[in-house]
Short mmCIF file of C-alpha atoms in Angstrom, two decimals:
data_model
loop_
_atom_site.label_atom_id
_atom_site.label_comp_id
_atom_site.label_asym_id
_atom_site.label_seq_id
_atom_site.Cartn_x
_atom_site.Cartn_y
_atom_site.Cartn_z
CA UNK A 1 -24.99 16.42 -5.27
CA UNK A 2 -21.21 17.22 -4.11
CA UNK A 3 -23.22 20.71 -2.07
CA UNK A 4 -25.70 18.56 -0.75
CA UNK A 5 -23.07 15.88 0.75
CA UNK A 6 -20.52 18.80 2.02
CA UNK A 7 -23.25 20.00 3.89
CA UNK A 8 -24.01 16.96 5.86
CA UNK A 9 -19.99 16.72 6.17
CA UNK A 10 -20.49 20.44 7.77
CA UNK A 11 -23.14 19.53 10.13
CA UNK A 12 -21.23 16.45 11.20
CA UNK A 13 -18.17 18.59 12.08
CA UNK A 14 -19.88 21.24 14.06
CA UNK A 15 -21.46 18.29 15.50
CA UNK A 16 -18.58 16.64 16.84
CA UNK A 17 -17.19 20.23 17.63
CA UNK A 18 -20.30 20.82 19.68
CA UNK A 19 -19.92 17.31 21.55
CA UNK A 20 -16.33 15.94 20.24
CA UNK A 21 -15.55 14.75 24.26
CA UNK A 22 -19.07 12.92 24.71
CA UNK A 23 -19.06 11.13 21.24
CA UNK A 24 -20.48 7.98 21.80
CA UNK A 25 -20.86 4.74 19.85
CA UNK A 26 -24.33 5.10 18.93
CA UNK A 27 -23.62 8.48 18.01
CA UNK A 28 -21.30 7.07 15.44
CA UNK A 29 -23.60 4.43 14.82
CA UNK A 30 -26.18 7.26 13.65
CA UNK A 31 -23.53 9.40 11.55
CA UNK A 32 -22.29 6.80 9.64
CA UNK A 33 -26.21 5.94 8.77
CA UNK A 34 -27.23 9.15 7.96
CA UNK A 35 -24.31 9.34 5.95
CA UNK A 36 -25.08 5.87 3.89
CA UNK A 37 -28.75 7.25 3.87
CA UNK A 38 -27.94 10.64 2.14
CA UNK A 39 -24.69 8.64 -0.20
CA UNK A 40 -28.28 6.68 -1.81
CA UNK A 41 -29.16 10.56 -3.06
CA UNK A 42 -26.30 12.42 -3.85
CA UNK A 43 -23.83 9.62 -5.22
CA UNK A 44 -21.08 11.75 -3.91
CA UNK A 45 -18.06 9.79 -3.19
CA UNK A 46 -16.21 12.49 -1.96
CA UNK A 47 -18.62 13.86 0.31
CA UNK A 48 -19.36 10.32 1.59
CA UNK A 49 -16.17 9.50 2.52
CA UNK A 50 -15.19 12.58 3.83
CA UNK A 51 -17.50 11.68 6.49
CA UNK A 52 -16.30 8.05 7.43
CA UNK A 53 -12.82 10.02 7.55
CA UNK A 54 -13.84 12.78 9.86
CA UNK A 55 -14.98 9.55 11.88
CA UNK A 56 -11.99 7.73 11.57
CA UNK A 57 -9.84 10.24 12.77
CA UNK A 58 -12.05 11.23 15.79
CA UNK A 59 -11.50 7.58 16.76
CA UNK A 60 -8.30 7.87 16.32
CA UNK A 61 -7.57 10.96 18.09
CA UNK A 62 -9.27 9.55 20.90
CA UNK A 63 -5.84 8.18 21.74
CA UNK A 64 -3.28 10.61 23.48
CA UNK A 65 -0.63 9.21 21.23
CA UNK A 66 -2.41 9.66 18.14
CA UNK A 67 -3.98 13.07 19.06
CA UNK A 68 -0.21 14.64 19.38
CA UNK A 69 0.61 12.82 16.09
CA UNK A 70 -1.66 14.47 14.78
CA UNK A 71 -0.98 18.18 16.16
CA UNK A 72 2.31 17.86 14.99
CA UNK A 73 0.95 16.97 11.47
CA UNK A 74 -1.31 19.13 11.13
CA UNK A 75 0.36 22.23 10.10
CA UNK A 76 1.91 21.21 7.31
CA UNK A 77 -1.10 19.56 5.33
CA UNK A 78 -1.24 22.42 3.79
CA UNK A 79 1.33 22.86 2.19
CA UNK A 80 1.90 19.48 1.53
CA UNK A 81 -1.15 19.01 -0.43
CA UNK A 82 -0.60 22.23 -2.52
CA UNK A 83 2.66 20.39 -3.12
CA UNK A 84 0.96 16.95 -4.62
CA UNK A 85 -1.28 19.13 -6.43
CA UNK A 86 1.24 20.26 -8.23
CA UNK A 87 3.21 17.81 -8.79
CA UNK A 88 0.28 15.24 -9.87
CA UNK A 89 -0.56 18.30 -12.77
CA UNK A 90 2.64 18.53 -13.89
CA UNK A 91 3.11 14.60 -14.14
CA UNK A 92 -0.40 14.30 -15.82
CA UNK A 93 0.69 12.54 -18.93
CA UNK A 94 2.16 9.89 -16.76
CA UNK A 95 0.20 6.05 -17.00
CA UNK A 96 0.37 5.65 -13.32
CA UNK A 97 -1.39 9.23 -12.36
CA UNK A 98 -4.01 9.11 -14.94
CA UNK A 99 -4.66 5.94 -13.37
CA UNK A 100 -4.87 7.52 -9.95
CA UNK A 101 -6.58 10.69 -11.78
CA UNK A 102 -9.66 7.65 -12.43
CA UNK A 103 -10.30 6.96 -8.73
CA UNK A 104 -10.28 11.09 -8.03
CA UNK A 105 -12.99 11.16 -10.90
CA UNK A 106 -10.92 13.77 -13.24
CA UNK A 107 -9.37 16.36 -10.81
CA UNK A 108 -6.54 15.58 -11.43
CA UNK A 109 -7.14 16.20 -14.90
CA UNK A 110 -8.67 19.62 -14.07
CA UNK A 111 -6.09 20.56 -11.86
CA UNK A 112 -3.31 19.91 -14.97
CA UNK A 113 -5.67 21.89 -17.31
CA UNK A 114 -5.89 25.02 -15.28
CA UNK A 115 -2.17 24.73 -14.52
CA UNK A 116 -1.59 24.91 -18.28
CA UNK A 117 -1.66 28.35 -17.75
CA UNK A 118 1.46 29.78 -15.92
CA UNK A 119 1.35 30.82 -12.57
CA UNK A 120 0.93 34.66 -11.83
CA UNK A 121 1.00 36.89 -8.60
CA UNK A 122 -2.90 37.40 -8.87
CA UNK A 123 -4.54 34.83 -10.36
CA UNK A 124 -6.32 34.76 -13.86
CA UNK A 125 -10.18 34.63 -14.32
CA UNK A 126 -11.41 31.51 -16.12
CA UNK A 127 -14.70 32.64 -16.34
CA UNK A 128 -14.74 32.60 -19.81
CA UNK A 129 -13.21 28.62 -20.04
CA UNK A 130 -14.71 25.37 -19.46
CA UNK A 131 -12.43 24.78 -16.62
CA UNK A 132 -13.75 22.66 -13.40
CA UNK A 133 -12.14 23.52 -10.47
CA UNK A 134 -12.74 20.38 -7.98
CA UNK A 135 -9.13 21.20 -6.00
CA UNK A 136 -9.25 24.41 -3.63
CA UNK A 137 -5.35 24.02 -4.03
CA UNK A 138 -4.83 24.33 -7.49
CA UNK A 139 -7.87 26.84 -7.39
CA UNK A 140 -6.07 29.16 -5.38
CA UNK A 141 -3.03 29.36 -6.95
CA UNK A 142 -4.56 29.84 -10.79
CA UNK A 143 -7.32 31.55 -10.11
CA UNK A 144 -6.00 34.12 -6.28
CA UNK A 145 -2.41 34.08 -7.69
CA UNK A 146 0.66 32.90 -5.68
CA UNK A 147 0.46 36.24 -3.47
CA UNK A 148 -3.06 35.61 -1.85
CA UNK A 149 -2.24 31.46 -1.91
CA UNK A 150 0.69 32.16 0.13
CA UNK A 151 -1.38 34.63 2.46
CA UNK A 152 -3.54 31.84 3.02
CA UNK A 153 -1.12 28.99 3.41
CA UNK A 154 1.06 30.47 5.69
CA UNK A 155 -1.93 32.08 7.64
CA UNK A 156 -2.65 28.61 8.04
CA UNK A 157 0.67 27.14 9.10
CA UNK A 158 0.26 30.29 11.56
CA UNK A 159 -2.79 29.33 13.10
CA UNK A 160 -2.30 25.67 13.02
CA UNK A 161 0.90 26.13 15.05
CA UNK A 162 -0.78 28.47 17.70
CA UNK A 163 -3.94 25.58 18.46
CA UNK A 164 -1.07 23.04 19.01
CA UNK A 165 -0.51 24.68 22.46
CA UNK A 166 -4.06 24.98 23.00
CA UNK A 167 -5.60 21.71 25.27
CA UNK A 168 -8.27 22.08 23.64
CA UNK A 169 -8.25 19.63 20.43
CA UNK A 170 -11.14 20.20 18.36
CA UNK A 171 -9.83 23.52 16.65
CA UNK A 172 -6.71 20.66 15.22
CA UNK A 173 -9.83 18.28 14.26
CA UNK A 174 -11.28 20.58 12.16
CA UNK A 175 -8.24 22.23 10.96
CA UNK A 176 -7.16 19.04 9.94
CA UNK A 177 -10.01 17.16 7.72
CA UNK A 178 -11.33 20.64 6.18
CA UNK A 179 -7.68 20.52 4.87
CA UNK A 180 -8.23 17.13 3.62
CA UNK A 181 -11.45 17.73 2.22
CA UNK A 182 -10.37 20.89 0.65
CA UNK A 183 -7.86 18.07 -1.60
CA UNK A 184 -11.13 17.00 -3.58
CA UNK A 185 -13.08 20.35 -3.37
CA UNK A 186 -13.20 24.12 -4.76
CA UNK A 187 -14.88 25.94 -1.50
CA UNK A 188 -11.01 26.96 0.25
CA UNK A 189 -12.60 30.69 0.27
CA UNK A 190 -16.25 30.02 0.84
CA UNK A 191 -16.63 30.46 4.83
CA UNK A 192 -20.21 28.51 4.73
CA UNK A 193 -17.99 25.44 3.58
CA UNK A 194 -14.74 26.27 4.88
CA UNK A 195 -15.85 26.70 8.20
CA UNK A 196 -12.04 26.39 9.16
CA UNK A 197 -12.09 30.16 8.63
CA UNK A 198 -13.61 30.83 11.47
CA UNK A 199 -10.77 29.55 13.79
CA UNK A 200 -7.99 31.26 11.32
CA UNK A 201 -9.99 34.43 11.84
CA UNK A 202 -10.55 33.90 15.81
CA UNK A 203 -7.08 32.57 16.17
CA UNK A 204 -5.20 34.80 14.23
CA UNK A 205 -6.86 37.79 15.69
CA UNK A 206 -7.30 37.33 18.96
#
């Protein structure tokens, strides 16, 4: 259900990469739908929100005051999020987050179970556990190590920094709510769901 969801989340993004200056109310109108349509199917929250988010923010960014807000956010997202990741596993036990942990449906939970296990340079293979990873954050850091994690957060910060100058704002819009989305799913290495990849890769190399 969660796959199913992520990829209408995917073809709403290239979507509004595709067209993000000619967005129109009805073609909001028809997202949102399609969205509500497919939610009656897969029952994925996350996925279903992520794409009333990734239409929030459009809205929002629609406004020259909001869009450089957000440019100036979005590099550290990131790293902020690995942050709260952390800090919500470590503070599991805690009322309040296991609480919280109920309206992320466990991943918090998950997060604090693979984080049992110390942190090493490169990563440990939980194949053989019962472990759910539903946080690319925490994923990459137990199961890539903090070497590659920090390869891929600061290639991040890198790139984000670099499409700040650009005019061009749609590489920031994606940058931005994969990183969000990334918060409530495992696919941080998988380019057919991470499609924010593509503009680390074409960024950073060209």
């Amino acid at each position: 259900p969660n796959l199913l969801h992520s990829s209408i989340l995917i073809i709403v993004l290239l979507y509004f990469f595709l067209r993000y200056y000619k967005i129109s109310i009805m073609d909001y109108c028809v997202i949102l739908s399609i969205n509500y349509f497919f939610f009656q199917f897969s029952a994925s929250r996350t996925g279903y929100y992520s794409v009333i988010i990734a239409v929030l923010i459009h809205i929002i960014s629609r406004s020259d005051l909001y869009s450089n807000i957000l440019r100036k956010i979005v590099p550290y997202v990131q790293f902020t999020l690995s942050f709260i990741t952390l800090l919500l596993s470590y503070l599991y036990n805690n009322t309040l987050i296991q609480r919280l942990d109920i309206l992320l449906t466990g991943r918090i939970y998950y997060s604090h179970e693979q984080l049992k296990y110390p942190l090493t340079l490169f990563g440990r293979d939980y194949s053989q556990t019962k472990i759910i990873f539903d946080n690319s954050y925490s994923m990459l850091f137990s199961e890539y190590g903090l070497i590659i994690s920090g390869i891929f957060l600061i290639s991040y910060f890198y790139v984000s920094k670099k499409v700040i100058h650009l005019k061009d704002f749609r590489y920031t819009y994606i940058l931005l709510i994969l990183s969000i989305v990334l918060f409530t799913e495992s696919y941080y290495t998988n380019i057919l769901y991470n499609i924010s990849l593509f503009i680390v890769v074409k960024i950073y190399f060209n």
